Short mmCIF file of C-alpha atoms in Angstrom, two decimals:
data_model
loop_
_atom_site.label_atom_id
_atom_site.label_comp_id
_atom_site.label_asym_id
_atom_site.label_seq_id
_atom_site.Cartn_x
_atom_site.Cartn_y
_atom_site.Cartn_z
CA LYS A 1334 0.00 0.00 0.00
CA ALA A 1335 2.90 2.36 0.71
CA MET A 1336 3.92 2.08 -2.96
CA LEU A 1337 0.58 3.45 -4.16
CA PRO A 1338 0.44 7.12 -5.15
CA ALA A 1339 -0.54 9.19 -2.13
CA THR A 1340 -3.75 10.33 -3.84
CA HIS A 1341 -4.99 6.73 -4.17
CA ARG A 1342 -3.91 5.03 -0.94
CA ASN A 1343 -7.26 5.36 0.81
CA LYS A 1344 -9.49 4.77 -2.19
CA ARG A 1345 -11.28 1.43 -2.48
CA THR A 1346 -12.00 1.70 -6.21
CA GLY A 1347 -10.81 3.60 -9.24
CA ARG A 1348 -8.13 3.31 -11.86
CA ILE A 1349 -4.53 4.33 -11.29
CA PRO A 1350 -2.50 5.32 -14.37
CA ASN A 1351 0.67 3.36 -14.92
CA ARG A 1352 2.75 6.55 -14.91
CA ALA A 1353 1.72 7.18 -11.30
CA PHE A 1354 3.75 4.20 -10.07
CA GLY A 1355 7.45 4.53 -9.37
CA ASP A 1356 10.17 2.08 -10.38
CA ASP A 1357 10.06 0.40 -6.94
CA ALA A 1358 6.37 -0.44 -7.29
CA LYS A 1359 6.75 -1.71 -10.85
CA GLY A 1360 9.78 -3.77 -9.87
CA TRP A 1361 7.90 -5.30 -6.94
CA ALA A 1362 4.92 -6.20 -9.15
CA LEU A 1363 7.11 -7.85 -11.80
CA ASP A 1364 9.06 -9.77 -9.16
CA ALA A 1365 5.78 -11.05 -7.68
CA LEU A 1366 4.66 -12.07 -11.15
CA ARG A 1367 7.90 -13.98 -11.82
CA ARG A 1368 7.52 -15.86 -8.52
CA ALA A 1369 3.90 -16.73 -9.31
CA LEU A 1370 4.87 -18.07 -12.74
CA HIS A 1371 7.70 -20.24 -11.42
CA PRO A 1372 5.59 -23.38 -10.70
CA LEU A 1373 4.09 -23.28 -14.19
CA ARG A 1374 7.49 -22.79 -15.76
CA THR A 1375 9.13 -25.65 -13.87
CA ALA A 1376 6.20 -27.94 -14.78
CA ASN A 1377 6.56 -26.91 -18.44
CA LYS A 1378 2.97 -25.67 -18.48
CA LEU A 1379 3.56 -21.98 -19.15
CA GLY A 1380 2.18 -21.22 -22.59
CA TYR A 1381 2.34 -17.43 -22.55
CA VAL A 1382 1.86 -14.44 -20.26
CA LEU A 1383 -0.96 -12.16 -21.36
CA PHE A 1384 -0.76 -8.38 -21.06
CA GLN A 1385 -4.25 -7.18 -21.92
CA LEU A 1386 -4.17 -3.41 -22.25
CA ALA A 1387 -7.09 -1.44 -20.90
CA PRO A 1388 -9.45 0.05 -23.52
CA SER A 1389 -8.21 3.48 -22.43
CA VAL A 1390 -4.58 2.72 -23.40
CA LYS A 1391 -3.99 4.39 -26.74
CA PHE A 1392 -1.02 4.29 -29.08
CA SER A 1393 1.65 6.55 -27.54
CA ASP A 1394 5.38 6.76 -26.90
CA GLU A 1395 4.73 6.06 -23.23
CA ALA A 1396 2.78 2.88 -23.95
CA LEU A 1397 5.41 1.74 -26.45
CA GLY A 1398 8.12 2.27 -23.84
CA ASP A 1399 6.23 0.21 -21.27
CA LEU A 1400 5.76 -2.63 -23.76
CA ALA A 1401 9.39 -2.53 -24.89
CA ALA A 1402 10.51 -3.19 -21.30
CA LEU A 1403 8.49 -6.39 -20.88
CA PRO A 1404 10.84 -8.89 -22.59
CA ARG A 1405 13.71 -7.79 -20.34
CA ALA A 1406 11.49 -8.09 -17.26
CA LEU A 1407 10.27 -11.57 -18.28
CA PRO A 1408 13.15 -13.30 -20.09
CA LYS A 1409 12.59 -16.64 -21.83
CA THR A 1410 8.84 -16.02 -21.70
CA VAL A 1411 6.26 -15.70 -24.46
CA VAL A 1412 4.85 -12.25 -23.71
CA ALA A 1413 1.52 -11.75 -25.51
CA VAL A 1414 -0.05 -8.31 -25.93
CA GLU A 1415 -3.76 -7.72 -26.50
CA PHE A 1416 -4.83 -4.26 -27.65
CA ARG A 1417 -8.34 -3.00 -26.89
CA ASN A 1418 -8.18 0.48 -28.40
CA ARG A 1419 -8.53 1.11 -32.14
CA SER A 1420 -5.73 3.70 -32.13
CA TRP A 1421 -3.26 0.81 -32.51
CA PHE A 1422 -4.82 -0.18 -35.82
CA GLY A 1423 -5.96 1.50 -39.03
CA ASP A 1424 -3.08 3.54 -40.41
CA ARG A 1425 -0.89 2.33 -37.52
CA THR A 1426 -1.45 -1.42 -38.01
CA ASP A 1427 1.87 -2.04 -39.77
CA GLN A 1428 3.71 0.12 -37.24
CA THR A 1429 2.10 -1.72 -34.32
CA LEU A 1430 2.85 -5.19 -35.68
CA GLY A 1431 6.37 -4.13 -36.66
CA PHE A 1432 7.03 -2.84 -33.15
CA LEU A 1433 5.89 -6.12 -31.60
CA ARG A 1434 8.00 -8.11 -34.04
CA ASP A 1435 11.12 -5.99 -33.39
CA HIS A 1436 10.76 -6.41 -29.61
CA GLY A 1437 9.91 -10.11 -29.58
CA LEU A 1438 6.35 -9.55 -28.39
CA THR A 1439 3.50 -11.83 -29.43
CA TYR A 1440 0.45 -10.23 -31.01
CA VAL A 1441 -2.93 -11.45 -29.74
CA SER A 1442 -5.48 -11.92 -32.50
CA ILE A 1443 -8.91 -11.36 -31.02
CA ASP A 1444 -12.39 -12.25 -32.14
CA GLY A 1445 -15.13 -10.02 -30.79
CA PRO A 1446 -18.19 -7.96 -31.70
CA ARG A 1447 -18.28 -6.64 -35.25
CA SER A 1448 -18.33 -2.86 -34.91
CA ARG A 1449 -16.44 0.17 -36.18
CA ALA A 1450 -15.77 1.05 -32.55
CA ALA A 1451 -14.30 -2.36 -31.71
CA VAL A 1452 -10.76 -3.60 -32.23
CA PRO A 1453 -10.59 -5.41 -35.58
CA SER A 1454 -10.33 -9.19 -35.76
CA LEU A 1455 -6.96 -9.31 -37.47
CA PRO A 1456 -4.98 -12.60 -37.53
CA ALA A 1457 -1.25 -11.85 -37.52
CA LEU A 1458 2.03 -13.41 -36.43
CA THR A 1459 4.86 -11.44 -34.81
CA THR A 1460 6.76 -14.26 -33.05
CA ALA A 1461 6.95 -18.04 -33.31
CA THR A 1462 3.79 -18.27 -31.18
CA ALA A 1463 0.34 -17.36 -32.46
CA VAL A 1464 -2.33 -16.45 -29.89
CA PHE A 1465 -6.07 -16.20 -30.53
CA ARG A 1466 -8.52 -15.07 -27.85
CA LEU A 1467 -12.21 -15.47 -28.63
CA HIS A 1468 -14.42 -13.08 -26.67
CA GLY A 1469 -17.70 -13.82 -28.43
CA ARG A 1470 -19.65 -11.45 -30.65
CA ASN A 1471 -22.13 -10.06 -28.14
CA PHE A 1472 -22.67 -6.58 -29.53
CA ALA A 1473 -25.26 -5.62 -26.89
CA GLY A 1474 -22.79 -6.21 -24.05
CA PHE A 1475 -20.05 -4.35 -25.92
CA LEU A 1476 -22.42 -1.41 -26.50
CA LYS A 1477 -23.15 -1.16 -22.77
CA GLN A 1478 -19.45 -0.70 -22.09
CA LEU A 1479 -19.17 1.96 -24.78
CA GLN A 1480 -22.08 3.82 -23.17
CA GLY A 1481 -20.16 4.05 -19.89
CA LYS A 1482 -22.19 1.39 -18.13
CA SER A 1483 -20.60 -1.44 -16.15
CA PRO A 1484 -21.80 -4.72 -17.65
CA THR A 1485 -20.79 -7.90 -15.86
CA ALA A 1486 -18.43 -10.38 -17.50
CA ALA A 1487 -21.44 -12.61 -18.17
CA GLU A 1488 -23.23 -9.73 -19.89
CA LYS A 1489 -20.24 -8.79 -22.05
CA TYR A 1490 -19.24 -12.30 -23.05
CA ASP A 1491 -22.63 -14.01 -23.23
CA TYR A 1492 -22.21 -15.58 -26.64
CA LEU A 1493 -22.26 -19.11 -28.05
CA TYR A 1494 -20.43 -19.26 -31.37
CA LYS A 1495 -22.26 -20.74 -34.33
CA PRO A 1496 -20.51 -23.59 -36.22
CA GLU A 1497 -19.99 -21.40 -39.30
CA GLU A 1498 -18.32 -18.72 -37.14
CA LEU A 1499 -15.99 -21.29 -35.61
CA GLU A 1500 -15.14 -22.58 -39.09
CA GLU A 1501 -14.08 -19.04 -40.02
CA ILE A 1502 -11.84 -18.88 -36.95
CA ALA A 1503 -10.45 -22.36 -37.62
CA ARG A 1504 -9.43 -21.30 -41.12
CA ALA A 1505 -7.65 -18.21 -39.77
CA ALA A 1506 -5.79 -20.25 -37.14
CA GLY A 1507 -5.04 -23.03 -39.60
CA ALA A 1508 -3.52 -20.53 -42.03
CA LEU A 1509 -0.76 -19.88 -39.46
CA ASN A 1510 -0.02 -23.58 -39.04
CA GLY A 1511 3.47 -24.21 -40.41
CA ARG A 1512 4.46 -20.58 -39.97
CA ALA A 1513 4.04 -20.61 -36.20
CA GLU A 1514 5.75 -23.13 -33.93
CA GLN A 1515 2.60 -23.24 -31.81
CA VAL A 1516 -0.91 -21.82 -32.00
CA GLN A 1517 -2.65 -21.03 -28.71
CA ILE A 1518 -6.43 -20.51 -28.69
CA ALA A 1519 -8.34 -19.35 -25.61
CA MET A 1520 -12.12 -19.13 -25.25
CA ASN A 1521 -13.31 -16.06 -23.33
CA ASN A 1522 -17.04 -16.23 -24.06
CA ASN A 1523 -17.55 -16.72 -20.34
CA ARG A 1524 -21.17 -17.68 -19.86
CA SER A 1525 -22.31 -21.04 -18.50
CA ASP A 1526 -20.57 -23.89 -20.38
CA TYR A 1527 -20.23 -21.92 -23.63
CA PRO A 1528 -16.39 -21.95 -23.61
CA ALA A 1529 -16.25 -25.74 -23.21
CA ILE A 1530 -18.88 -26.35 -25.89
CA ASN A 1531 -17.19 -24.11 -28.45
CA ALA A 1532 -13.69 -25.33 -27.54
CA ILE A 1533 -14.68 -28.93 -28.25
CA GLN A 1534 -16.29 -27.92 -31.56
CA LEU A 1535 -13.26 -25.89 -32.59
CA LYS A 1536 -10.81 -28.63 -31.64
CA GLN A 1537 -12.75 -31.11 -33.76
CA MET A 1538 -12.50 -28.73 -36.71
CA LEU A 1539 -8.75 -28.21 -36.27
CA LEU A 1540 -7.80 -31.82 -35.47
CA GLU A 1541 -9.64 -34.20 -37.78
CA ASP A 1542 -8.72 -37.38 -35.85
CA TRP A 1543 -9.51 -35.94 -32.39
CA GLN A 1544 -12.60 -37.07 -30.51
CA PRO A 1545 -13.91 -35.51 -27.29
CA PRO A 1546 -13.38 -37.59 -24.13
CA ASP A 1547 -16.22 -39.62 -22.73
CA ARG A 1548 -17.94 -37.50 -20.09
CA ASP A 1549 -19.14 -40.43 -17.98
CA ALA A 1550 -15.66 -41.96 -17.92
CA LEU A 1551 -14.17 -38.63 -16.84
CA MET A 1552 -16.69 -38.29 -14.01
CA ARG A 1553 -15.93 -41.83 -12.79
CA GLU A 1554 -12.20 -41.08 -12.84
CA LEU A 1555 -12.74 -37.85 -10.91
CA GLN A 1556 -14.86 -39.62 -8.28
CA GLU A 1557 -12.23 -42.36 -7.89
CA ARG A 1558 -9.50 -39.75 -7.38
CA ARG A 1559 -11.55 -37.90 -4.78
CA ALA A 1560 -12.32 -41.14 -2.93
CA LYS A 1561 -8.63 -42.07 -2.92
CA GLN A 1562 -7.61 -38.63 -1.61
CA PHE A 1563 -10.28 -38.79 1.12
CA SER A 1564 -9.13 -42.28 2.14
CA THR A 1565 -5.50 -41.13 2.30
CA ARG A 1566 -6.40 -38.19 4.54
CA ARG A 1567 -8.34 -40.46 6.92
CA ARG A 1568 -5.40 -42.88 7.29
CA ARG A 1569 -2.86 -40.09 7.88
CA PRO A 1570 -1.63 -40.35 11.52
CA ARG A 1571 -2.29 -37.41 13.76
CA ALA A 1572 0.50 -35.65 15.60
CA ALA A 1573 0.69 -36.47 19.30
#
């Protein structure tokens, strides 16, 4: 708390601009992040680290400087950057992608609502790793945010992709196969079981020989594991 700007120390809510933090605070945050990532790294389960910029973060020298520092702060890490402001695109698209490529930063290709006010769905590759994040195409939820309202995550991402929409995404991801060493796809249409449903459909489209696991068999395996763990805890001797 002592590292917060004095004007924000006693506030429970509200945004704090990045420039308000000193080097000590930024260093502490990055060190905490590195420690948190260590178990995933040692288990070889760290795919990438996502830096999702706030919608208010526009193209600027300050933002570019912050991004340029990330690979040094997180060495030997796939650092993925997701832009949520249109100022990074349009006439600046080539400049934005070139900057990411020159600094070893992975561009996040998003799929979201179709609107002139939204970030474009632009598949691109700036490192050996391709990242796609699918937010759903719920225009009503997106419009609420544009109007200054505070829609919940369920309201913003309440969207079940249609098969033809997933086929479009599968083609875009498949086009990078062979150019990218790995393609990471994350579902962020966070409502009910929508992410799981669409992820299974998309995986079937991308991997012709893949079949979804048997749900009943998975539930039996989970119950057996829980029973074994419970039995082990009951047999564990208590300290005198």
